């Protein structure tokens, strides 16, 4: 639970415990959470509840067209697709992008959870390094399909997502 405490702060913890304790007053017997640490916290609060872990926002590729993927090249293509935020370790991706050798490419997609500081930084790096591409926010399955077709490895550093 330590990571989550740093992530949400005191106000976030209070809101979480208030909401969960209100559920204690109901007949709630099942929860679905995104990671094991959340499951452990809820198990302490609701010893008799059924608590299921799902793979969060899920990298579920059903419905996406991955056919006709380009043949592998000598350049490894990394992808980072996320809502940018401190809790998503976006700063780590900025560090990787700044140091990425020319033998690799990095395709960045997404937008900031709040503000646009990370977006601006990715745009700056993409302008200065030809092997870094910032493609912005992807909103359709077609755009996502094309994105996934053009990367070899997905980078997904996060505290909360259960991957």
Short mmCIF file of N, CA and C in Angstrom, two decimals:
data_model
loop_
_atom_site.label_atom_id
_atom_site.label_comp_id
_atom_site.label_asym_id
_atom_site.label_seq_id
_atom_site.Cartn_x
_atom_site.Cartn_y
_atom_site.Cartn_z
N UNK A 1 0.83 -1.20 0.00
CA UNK A 1 0.00 0.00 0.00
C UNK A 1 0.86 1.26 0.00
N UNK A 2 2.15 1.15 0.24
CA UNK A 2 3.00 2.34 0.30
C UNK A 2 2.98 3.13 -1.00
N UNK A 3 3.09 2.48 -2.13
CA UNK A 3 3.08 3.21 -3.40
C UNK A 3 1.80 3.99 -3.57
N UNK A 4 0.67 3.38 -3.25
CA UNK A 4 -0.60 4.04 -3.42
C UNK A 4 -0.72 5.24 -2.49
N UNK A 5 -0.17 5.14 -1.29
CA UNK A 5 -0.25 6.27 -0.36
C UNK A 5 0.49 7.46 -0.93
N UNK A 6 1.67 7.26 -1.49
CA UNK A 6 2.40 8.37 -2.09
C UNK A 6 1.64 8.90 -3.30
N UNK A 7 0.99 8.01 -4.01
CA UNK A 7 0.32 8.40 -5.23
C UNK A 7 -0.91 9.26 -4.97
N UNK A 8 -1.73 8.89 -4.01
CA UNK A 8 -2.99 9.58 -3.79
C UNK A 8 -2.93 10.61 -2.68
N UNK A 9 -1.99 10.54 -1.78
CA UNK A 9 -1.92 11.49 -0.68
C UNK A 9 -3.00 11.24 0.35
N UNK A 10 -3.01 12.05 1.35
CA UNK A 10 -3.94 11.87 2.47
C UNK A 10 -5.39 12.05 2.04
N UNK A 11 -5.67 13.05 1.22
CA UNK A 11 -7.06 13.30 0.79
C UNK A 11 -7.59 12.11 -0.01
N UNK A 12 -6.78 11.58 -0.90
CA UNK A 12 -7.21 10.43 -1.69
C UNK A 12 -7.48 9.21 -0.83
N UNK A 13 -6.65 8.97 0.17
CA UNK A 13 -6.87 7.84 1.07
C UNK A 13 -8.16 8.01 1.86
N UNK A 14 -8.40 9.23 2.34
CA UNK A 14 -9.63 9.48 3.10
C UNK A 14 -10.86 9.22 2.24
N UNK A 15 -10.85 9.74 1.01
CA UNK A 15 -11.98 9.51 0.10
C UNK A 15 -12.17 8.02 -0.15
N UNK A 16 -11.06 7.31 -0.41
CA UNK A 16 -11.14 5.87 -0.66
C UNK A 16 -11.78 5.15 0.53
N UNK A 17 -11.29 5.40 1.75
CA UNK A 17 -11.82 4.71 2.91
C UNK A 17 -13.27 5.07 3.21
N UNK A 18 -13.65 6.32 2.97
CA UNK A 18 -15.05 6.72 3.17
C UNK A 18 -15.95 5.95 2.20
N UNK A 19 -15.56 5.92 0.94
CA UNK A 19 -16.38 5.22 -0.07
C UNK A 19 -16.48 3.74 0.27
N UNK A 20 -15.35 3.12 0.57
CA UNK A 20 -15.36 1.69 0.86
C UNK A 20 -16.17 1.40 2.13
N UNK A 21 -16.06 2.24 3.13
CA UNK A 21 -16.84 2.02 4.35
C UNK A 21 -18.33 2.24 4.15
N UNK A 22 -18.71 3.11 3.22
CA UNK A 22 -20.12 3.24 2.88
C UNK A 22 -20.62 1.94 2.23
N UNK A 23 -19.77 1.31 1.42
CA UNK A 23 -20.14 0.03 0.84
C UNK A 23 -20.30 -1.05 1.91
N UNK A 24 -19.57 -0.93 3.00
CA UNK A 24 -19.71 -1.89 4.10
C UNK A 24 -21.14 -1.91 4.64
N UNK A 25 -21.80 -0.77 4.55
CA UNK A 25 -23.16 -0.67 5.06
C UNK A 25 -24.18 -1.31 4.13
N UNK A 26 -23.78 -1.61 2.92
CA UNK A 26 -24.68 -2.23 1.95
C UNK A 26 -24.43 -3.73 1.92
N UNK A 27 -25.06 -4.37 1.00
CA UNK A 27 -24.92 -5.83 0.87
C UNK A 27 -23.81 -6.19 -0.12
N UNK A 28 -22.89 -5.28 -0.37
CA UNK A 28 -21.82 -5.54 -1.32
C UNK A 28 -21.00 -6.75 -0.91
N UNK A 29 -20.85 -7.67 -1.84
CA UNK A 29 -20.08 -8.88 -1.55
C UNK A 29 -18.97 -9.13 -2.56
N UNK A 30 -18.91 -8.32 -3.60
CA UNK A 30 -17.92 -8.52 -4.66
C UNK A 30 -17.26 -7.19 -5.04
N UNK A 31 -15.98 -7.27 -5.33
CA UNK A 31 -15.23 -6.13 -5.82
C UNK A 31 -14.37 -6.58 -6.99
N UNK A 32 -14.13 -5.68 -7.92
CA UNK A 32 -13.17 -5.91 -8.99
C UNK A 32 -12.13 -4.80 -8.87
N UNK A 33 -10.87 -5.19 -8.76
CA UNK A 33 -9.78 -4.22 -8.60
C UNK A 33 -8.73 -4.44 -9.68
N UNK A 34 -7.79 -3.48 -9.78
CA UNK A 34 -6.80 -3.52 -10.85
C UNK A 34 -5.48 -4.18 -10.46
N UNK A 35 -5.21 -4.36 -9.16
CA UNK A 35 -3.92 -4.94 -8.80
C UNK A 35 -3.99 -5.63 -7.45
N UNK A 36 -2.96 -6.40 -7.17
CA UNK A 36 -2.93 -7.22 -5.96
C UNK A 36 -2.91 -6.39 -4.68
N UNK A 37 -2.22 -5.24 -4.70
CA UNK A 37 -2.18 -4.45 -3.47
C UNK A 37 -3.56 -3.92 -3.10
N UNK A 38 -4.37 -3.53 -4.11
CA UNK A 38 -5.75 -3.12 -3.82
C UNK A 38 -6.56 -4.29 -3.28
N UNK A 39 -6.33 -5.47 -3.85
CA UNK A 39 -7.04 -6.66 -3.38
C UNK A 39 -6.72 -6.92 -1.91
N UNK A 40 -5.45 -6.79 -1.54
CA UNK A 40 -5.05 -7.04 -0.16
C UNK A 40 -5.68 -6.04 0.80
N UNK A 41 -5.75 -4.77 0.41
CA UNK A 41 -6.37 -3.75 1.27
C UNK A 41 -7.84 -4.08 1.46
N UNK A 42 -8.56 -4.39 0.38
CA UNK A 42 -9.99 -4.69 0.49
C UNK A 42 -10.23 -5.99 1.25
N UNK A 43 -9.35 -6.96 1.09
CA UNK A 43 -9.50 -8.24 1.80
C UNK A 43 -9.45 -8.01 3.31
N UNK A 44 -8.61 -7.06 3.75
CA UNK A 44 -8.54 -6.74 5.18
C UNK A 44 -9.84 -6.07 5.64
N UNK A 45 -10.42 -5.25 4.79
CA UNK A 45 -11.64 -4.53 5.16
C UNK A 45 -12.89 -5.41 5.03
N UNK A 46 -12.87 -6.32 4.05
CA UNK A 46 -14.02 -7.18 3.76
C UNK A 46 -13.56 -8.63 3.69
N UNK A 47 -13.27 -9.27 4.81
CA UNK A 47 -12.71 -10.62 4.78
C UNK A 47 -13.60 -11.63 4.06
N UNK A 48 -14.91 -11.42 4.04
CA UNK A 48 -15.82 -12.39 3.41
C UNK A 48 -16.15 -12.05 1.96
N UNK A 49 -15.68 -10.92 1.47
CA UNK A 49 -16.02 -10.49 0.11
C UNK A 49 -15.22 -11.27 -0.93
N UNK A 50 -15.81 -11.43 -2.09
CA UNK A 50 -15.10 -11.96 -3.24
C UNK A 50 -14.43 -10.78 -3.94
N UNK A 51 -13.14 -10.86 -4.10
CA UNK A 51 -12.39 -9.77 -4.72
C UNK A 51 -11.65 -10.34 -5.92
N UNK A 52 -11.94 -9.78 -7.08
CA UNK A 52 -11.36 -10.25 -8.33
C UNK A 52 -10.38 -9.22 -8.87
N UNK A 53 -9.29 -9.70 -9.44
CA UNK A 53 -8.28 -8.82 -10.03
C UNK A 53 -8.42 -8.90 -11.55
N UNK A 54 -8.53 -7.74 -12.18
CA UNK A 54 -8.57 -7.66 -13.63
C UNK A 54 -7.33 -6.94 -14.12
N UNK A 55 -7.00 -7.08 -15.35
CA UNK A 55 -5.83 -6.40 -15.89
C UNK A 55 -6.16 -4.98 -16.31
N UNK A 56 -6.78 -4.27 -15.45
CA UNK A 56 -7.06 -2.84 -15.55
C UNK A 56 -7.54 -2.41 -16.92
N UNK A 57 -6.90 -1.40 -17.44
CA UNK A 57 -7.34 -0.83 -18.70
C UNK A 57 -7.07 -1.78 -19.84
N UNK A 58 -6.50 -2.77 -19.58
CA UNK A 58 -6.45 -3.99 -20.25
C UNK A 58 -5.75 -4.26 -21.49
N UNK A 59 -5.02 -3.79 -22.19
CA UNK A 59 -4.39 -4.32 -23.40
C UNK A 59 -5.14 -5.56 -23.89
N UNK A 60 -6.39 -5.38 -24.15
CA UNK A 60 -7.21 -6.43 -24.77
C UNK A 60 -7.31 -6.08 -26.24
N UNK A 61 -6.68 -6.87 -27.07
CA UNK A 61 -6.59 -6.51 -28.48
C UNK A 61 -7.76 -7.01 -29.31
N UNK A 62 -8.79 -7.57 -28.68
CA UNK A 62 -9.93 -8.00 -29.46
C UNK A 62 -10.56 -6.77 -30.12
N UNK A 63 -10.91 -6.92 -31.37
CA UNK A 63 -11.48 -5.79 -32.10
C UNK A 63 -10.45 -4.94 -32.80
N UNK A 64 -9.17 -5.18 -32.56
CA UNK A 64 -8.12 -4.44 -33.23
C UNK A 64 -7.56 -5.30 -34.36
N UNK A 65 -7.26 -4.68 -35.45
CA UNK A 65 -6.74 -5.39 -36.62
C UNK A 65 -5.23 -5.37 -36.59
N UNK A 66 -4.64 -6.51 -36.28
CA UNK A 66 -3.18 -6.61 -36.26
C UNK A 66 -2.65 -7.34 -37.49
N UNK A 67 -3.53 -7.60 -38.44
CA UNK A 67 -3.08 -8.27 -39.65
C UNK A 67 -2.22 -7.32 -40.48
N UNK A 68 -1.47 -7.87 -41.37
CA UNK A 68 -0.59 -7.09 -42.26
C UNK A 68 0.43 -6.25 -41.49
N UNK A 69 0.90 -6.79 -40.38
CA UNK A 69 1.95 -6.09 -39.64
C UNK A 69 3.19 -6.05 -40.51
N UNK A 70 3.83 -4.88 -40.61
CA UNK A 70 5.04 -4.79 -41.43
C UNK A 70 6.10 -5.79 -40.99
N UNK A 71 6.90 -6.22 -41.93
CA UNK A 71 7.99 -7.14 -41.61
C UNK A 71 8.99 -6.45 -40.68
N UNK A 72 9.57 -7.22 -39.76
CA UNK A 72 10.51 -6.63 -38.81
C UNK A 72 11.68 -5.95 -39.54
N UNK A 73 12.13 -4.84 -38.99
CA UNK A 73 13.28 -4.15 -39.54
C UNK A 73 14.43 -4.30 -38.56
N UNK A 74 15.58 -3.75 -38.92
CA UNK A 74 16.73 -3.81 -38.03
C UNK A 74 16.59 -2.83 -36.87
N UNK A 75 15.64 -1.93 -36.97
CA UNK A 75 15.40 -0.94 -35.92
C UNK A 75 14.30 -1.46 -35.01
N UNK A 76 14.56 -1.52 -33.72
CA UNK A 76 13.54 -1.92 -32.76
C UNK A 76 12.62 -0.74 -32.51
N UNK A 77 11.32 -0.98 -32.62
CA UNK A 77 10.34 0.09 -32.45
C UNK A 77 9.58 -0.11 -31.15
N UNK A 78 9.78 0.83 -30.23
CA UNK A 78 9.12 0.81 -28.94
C UNK A 78 7.88 1.70 -29.00
N UNK A 79 6.87 1.33 -28.23
CA UNK A 79 5.68 2.15 -28.13
C UNK A 79 5.37 2.47 -26.69
N UNK A 80 4.94 3.69 -26.46
CA UNK A 80 4.46 4.10 -25.14
C UNK A 80 3.13 4.79 -25.36
N UNK A 81 2.07 4.17 -24.88
CA UNK A 81 0.73 4.74 -25.03
C UNK A 81 0.12 4.80 -23.64
N UNK A 82 -0.28 6.00 -23.24
CA UNK A 82 -0.74 6.16 -21.86
C UNK A 82 -1.44 7.50 -21.68
N UNK A 83 -2.05 7.62 -20.51
CA UNK A 83 -2.43 8.93 -19.99
C UNK A 83 -1.22 9.36 -19.19
N UNK A 84 -0.62 10.48 -19.54
CA UNK A 84 0.64 10.87 -18.94
C UNK A 84 0.43 11.46 -17.55
N UNK A 85 1.25 10.95 -16.59
CA UNK A 85 1.13 11.42 -15.22
C UNK A 85 2.31 10.88 -14.43
N UNK A 86 2.58 11.49 -13.30
CA UNK A 86 3.63 11.02 -12.40
C UNK A 86 3.40 9.57 -12.01
N UNK A 87 2.15 9.20 -11.71
CA UNK A 87 1.85 7.83 -11.27
C UNK A 87 2.02 6.82 -12.39
N UNK A 88 2.06 7.28 -13.62
CA UNK A 88 2.26 6.39 -14.77
C UNK A 88 3.74 6.32 -15.15
N UNK A 89 4.58 6.92 -14.33
CA UNK A 89 6.03 6.95 -14.56
C UNK A 89 6.40 7.56 -15.90
N UNK A 90 5.65 8.56 -16.31
CA UNK A 90 5.91 9.22 -17.58
C UNK A 90 7.30 9.85 -17.60
N UNK A 91 7.78 10.31 -16.46
CA UNK A 91 9.11 10.90 -16.39
C UNK A 91 10.17 9.89 -16.82
N UNK A 92 9.99 8.62 -16.49
CA UNK A 92 10.94 7.58 -16.91
C UNK A 92 10.98 7.48 -18.44
N UNK A 93 9.82 7.59 -19.09
CA UNK A 93 9.78 7.51 -20.54
C UNK A 93 10.49 8.72 -21.15
N UNK A 94 10.34 9.89 -20.52
CA UNK A 94 11.06 11.08 -21.00
C UNK A 94 12.57 10.85 -20.91
N UNK A 95 13.02 10.25 -19.81
CA UNK A 95 14.44 9.95 -19.65
C UNK A 95 14.91 8.96 -20.71
N UNK A 96 14.11 7.93 -20.96
CA UNK A 96 14.46 6.94 -21.99
C UNK A 96 14.51 7.61 -23.35
N UNK A 97 13.51 8.42 -23.68
CA UNK A 97 13.46 9.09 -24.98
C UNK A 97 14.68 9.99 -25.19
N UNK A 98 15.08 10.70 -24.16
CA UNK A 98 16.22 11.61 -24.29
C UNK A 98 17.52 10.87 -24.56
N UNK A 99 17.60 9.62 -24.11
CA UNK A 99 18.85 8.85 -24.26
C UNK A 99 18.76 7.75 -25.30
N UNK A 100 17.63 7.61 -25.97
CA UNK A 100 17.43 6.49 -26.89
C UNK A 100 18.42 6.55 -28.05
N UNK A 101 19.16 5.47 -28.29
CA UNK A 101 20.10 5.47 -29.42
C UNK A 101 19.36 5.47 -30.76
N UNK A 102 20.05 5.90 -31.79
CA UNK A 102 19.45 5.99 -33.13
C UNK A 102 19.05 4.64 -33.70
N UNK A 103 19.52 3.55 -33.11
CA UNK A 103 19.18 2.21 -33.59
C UNK A 103 17.79 1.77 -33.14
N UNK A 104 17.12 2.61 -32.36
CA UNK A 104 15.77 2.32 -31.88
C UNK A 104 14.86 3.50 -32.18
N UNK A 105 13.57 3.21 -32.29
CA UNK A 105 12.57 4.26 -32.45
C UNK A 105 11.58 4.16 -31.31
N UNK A 106 11.01 5.30 -30.92
CA UNK A 106 10.01 5.34 -29.88
C UNK A 106 8.80 6.11 -30.38
N UNK A 107 7.64 5.44 -30.39
CA UNK A 107 6.38 6.05 -30.80
C UNK A 107 5.56 6.31 -29.55
N UNK A 108 5.30 7.58 -29.27
CA UNK A 108 4.60 7.98 -28.06
C UNK A 108 3.20 8.43 -28.43
N UNK A 109 2.20 7.88 -27.73
CA UNK A 109 0.81 8.27 -27.97
C UNK A 109 0.13 8.51 -26.65
N UNK A 110 -0.75 9.50 -26.62
CA UNK A 110 -1.51 9.76 -25.41
C UNK A 110 -1.58 11.24 -25.11
N UNK A 111 -2.03 11.54 -23.90
CA UNK A 111 -2.13 12.93 -23.46
C UNK A 111 -2.04 12.98 -21.94
N UNK A 112 -1.77 14.17 -21.42
CA UNK A 112 -1.66 14.35 -19.98
C UNK A 112 -3.00 14.12 -19.30
N UNK A 113 -2.96 13.57 -18.10
CA UNK A 113 -4.17 13.45 -17.28
C UNK A 113 -4.65 14.85 -16.91
N UNK A 114 -3.70 15.71 -16.54
CA UNK A 114 -4.07 17.09 -16.26
C UNK A 114 -2.95 18.00 -16.76
N UNK A 115 -3.34 19.13 -17.32
CA UNK A 115 -2.35 20.03 -17.90
C UNK A 115 -1.81 19.48 -19.20
N UNK A 116 -0.63 19.95 -19.60
CA UNK A 116 0.00 19.43 -20.81
C UNK A 116 1.52 19.47 -20.74
N UNK A 117 2.07 19.41 -19.54
CA UNK A 117 3.52 19.47 -19.37
C UNK A 117 4.24 18.31 -20.03
N UNK A 118 3.73 17.08 -19.86
CA UNK A 118 4.40 15.92 -20.46
C UNK A 118 4.27 15.96 -21.98
N UNK A 119 3.10 16.33 -22.48
CA UNK A 119 2.91 16.44 -23.93
C UNK A 119 3.93 17.41 -24.53
N UNK A 120 4.08 18.57 -23.91
CA UNK A 120 5.03 19.57 -24.41
C UNK A 120 6.44 19.01 -24.42
N UNK A 121 6.80 18.29 -23.37
CA UNK A 121 8.16 17.71 -23.31
C UNK A 121 8.36 16.68 -24.41
N UNK A 122 7.34 15.82 -24.64
CA UNK A 122 7.45 14.83 -25.72
C UNK A 122 7.56 15.51 -27.08
N UNK A 123 6.80 16.57 -27.28
CA UNK A 123 6.87 17.31 -28.55
C UNK A 123 8.27 17.90 -28.77
N UNK A 124 8.87 18.45 -27.70
CA UNK A 124 10.23 19.00 -27.79
C UNK A 124 11.24 17.91 -28.16
N UNK A 125 11.15 16.78 -27.49
CA UNK A 125 12.09 15.69 -27.75
C UNK A 125 11.91 15.19 -29.19
N UNK A 126 10.65 15.05 -29.63
CA UNK A 126 10.39 14.56 -30.99
C UNK A 126 10.95 15.52 -32.04
N UNK A 127 10.91 16.82 -31.77
CA UNK A 127 11.48 17.79 -32.72
C UNK A 127 13.00 17.69 -32.79
N UNK A 128 13.62 17.32 -31.68
CA UNK A 128 15.09 17.30 -31.64
C UNK A 128 15.70 15.94 -31.99
N UNK A 129 14.90 14.88 -31.92
CA UNK A 129 15.42 13.54 -32.21
C UNK A 129 14.55 12.86 -33.27
N UNK A 130 15.08 12.58 -34.45
CA UNK A 130 14.26 12.01 -35.52
C UNK A 130 13.74 10.59 -35.24
N UNK A 131 14.31 9.89 -34.27
CA UNK A 131 13.84 8.54 -33.97
C UNK A 131 12.75 8.52 -32.89
N UNK A 132 12.31 9.68 -32.44
CA UNK A 132 11.21 9.80 -31.48
C UNK A 132 10.03 10.43 -32.20
N UNK A 133 8.88 9.76 -32.12
CA UNK A 133 7.66 10.27 -32.76
C UNK A 133 6.59 10.44 -31.69
N UNK A 134 6.06 11.66 -31.59
CA UNK A 134 4.91 11.90 -30.70
C UNK A 134 3.69 12.03 -31.60
N UNK A 135 2.77 11.07 -31.49
CA UNK A 135 1.62 11.04 -32.39
C UNK A 135 0.36 11.61 -31.75
N UNK A 136 0.42 11.98 -30.47
CA UNK A 136 -0.73 12.58 -29.80
C UNK A 136 -1.74 11.55 -29.34
N UNK A 137 -2.94 12.03 -29.14
CA UNK A 137 -4.03 11.20 -28.62
C UNK A 137 -4.65 10.37 -29.75
N UNK A 138 -4.81 9.08 -29.52
CA UNK A 138 -5.44 8.19 -30.50
C UNK A 138 -6.85 7.88 -30.01
N UNK A 139 -7.84 8.11 -30.87
CA UNK A 139 -9.21 8.01 -30.38
C UNK A 139 -10.05 6.92 -31.03
N UNK A 140 -9.55 6.26 -32.05
CA UNK A 140 -10.37 5.24 -32.72
C UNK A 140 -9.63 3.91 -32.75
N UNK A 141 -10.40 2.84 -32.93
CA UNK A 141 -9.78 1.51 -33.04
C UNK A 141 -8.86 1.45 -34.25
N UNK A 142 -9.23 2.15 -35.33
CA UNK A 142 -8.38 2.16 -36.52
C UNK A 142 -7.02 2.80 -36.20
N UNK A 143 -7.03 3.95 -35.52
CA UNK A 143 -5.77 4.59 -35.14
C UNK A 143 -4.96 3.70 -34.21
N UNK A 144 -5.63 3.06 -33.24
CA UNK A 144 -4.93 2.16 -32.32
C UNK A 144 -4.36 0.95 -33.04
N UNK A 145 -5.12 0.40 -33.98
CA UNK A 145 -4.64 -0.75 -34.75
C UNK A 145 -3.36 -0.39 -35.50
N UNK A 146 -3.37 0.77 -36.15
CA UNK A 146 -2.17 1.20 -36.89
C UNK A 146 -1.00 1.42 -35.93
N UNK A 147 -1.28 1.98 -34.78
CA UNK A 147 -0.24 2.21 -33.79
C UNK A 147 0.40 0.88 -33.37
N UNK A 148 -0.44 -0.08 -32.97
CA UNK A 148 0.08 -1.37 -32.51
C UNK A 148 0.80 -2.12 -33.63
N UNK A 149 0.37 -1.96 -34.85
CA UNK A 149 1.05 -2.61 -35.98
C UNK A 149 2.47 -2.11 -36.15
N UNK A 150 2.71 -0.86 -35.79
CA UNK A 150 4.00 -0.24 -36.07
C UNK A 150 4.98 -0.26 -34.91
N UNK A 151 4.67 -1.00 -33.85
CA UNK A 151 5.61 -1.11 -32.75
C UNK A 151 5.91 -2.58 -32.48
N UNK A 152 7.12 -2.82 -31.97
CA UNK A 152 7.54 -4.18 -31.64
C UNK A 152 7.35 -4.48 -30.15
N UNK A 153 7.58 -3.48 -29.32
CA UNK A 153 7.55 -3.65 -27.87
C UNK A 153 6.79 -2.48 -27.25
N UNK A 154 5.86 -2.79 -26.34
CA UNK A 154 5.12 -1.76 -25.63
C UNK A 154 5.78 -1.51 -24.27
N UNK A 155 6.05 -0.26 -23.95
CA UNK A 155 6.54 0.13 -22.64
C UNK A 155 5.34 0.56 -21.81
N UNK A 156 5.21 0.02 -20.60
CA UNK A 156 4.03 0.31 -19.80
C UNK A 156 4.39 0.40 -18.32
N UNK A 157 5.23 1.38 -17.94
CA UNK A 157 5.63 1.48 -16.52
C UNK A 157 4.53 2.16 -15.71
N UNK A 158 4.02 1.49 -14.69
CA UNK A 158 2.96 2.08 -13.88
C UNK A 158 2.88 1.39 -12.53
N UNK A 159 2.45 2.12 -11.53
CA UNK A 159 2.23 1.53 -10.20
C UNK A 159 0.90 0.83 -10.11
N UNK A 160 -0.11 1.31 -10.81
CA UNK A 160 -1.49 0.96 -10.53
C UNK A 160 -2.12 -0.06 -11.45
N UNK A 161 -1.58 -0.36 -12.59
CA UNK A 161 -2.32 -1.06 -13.61
C UNK A 161 -2.34 -2.59 -13.50
N UNK A 162 -1.56 -3.17 -12.66
CA UNK A 162 -1.63 -4.61 -12.49
C UNK A 162 -0.95 -5.40 -13.58
N UNK A 163 -0.13 -4.77 -14.39
CA UNK A 163 0.59 -5.50 -15.44
C UNK A 163 2.03 -5.70 -15.02
#
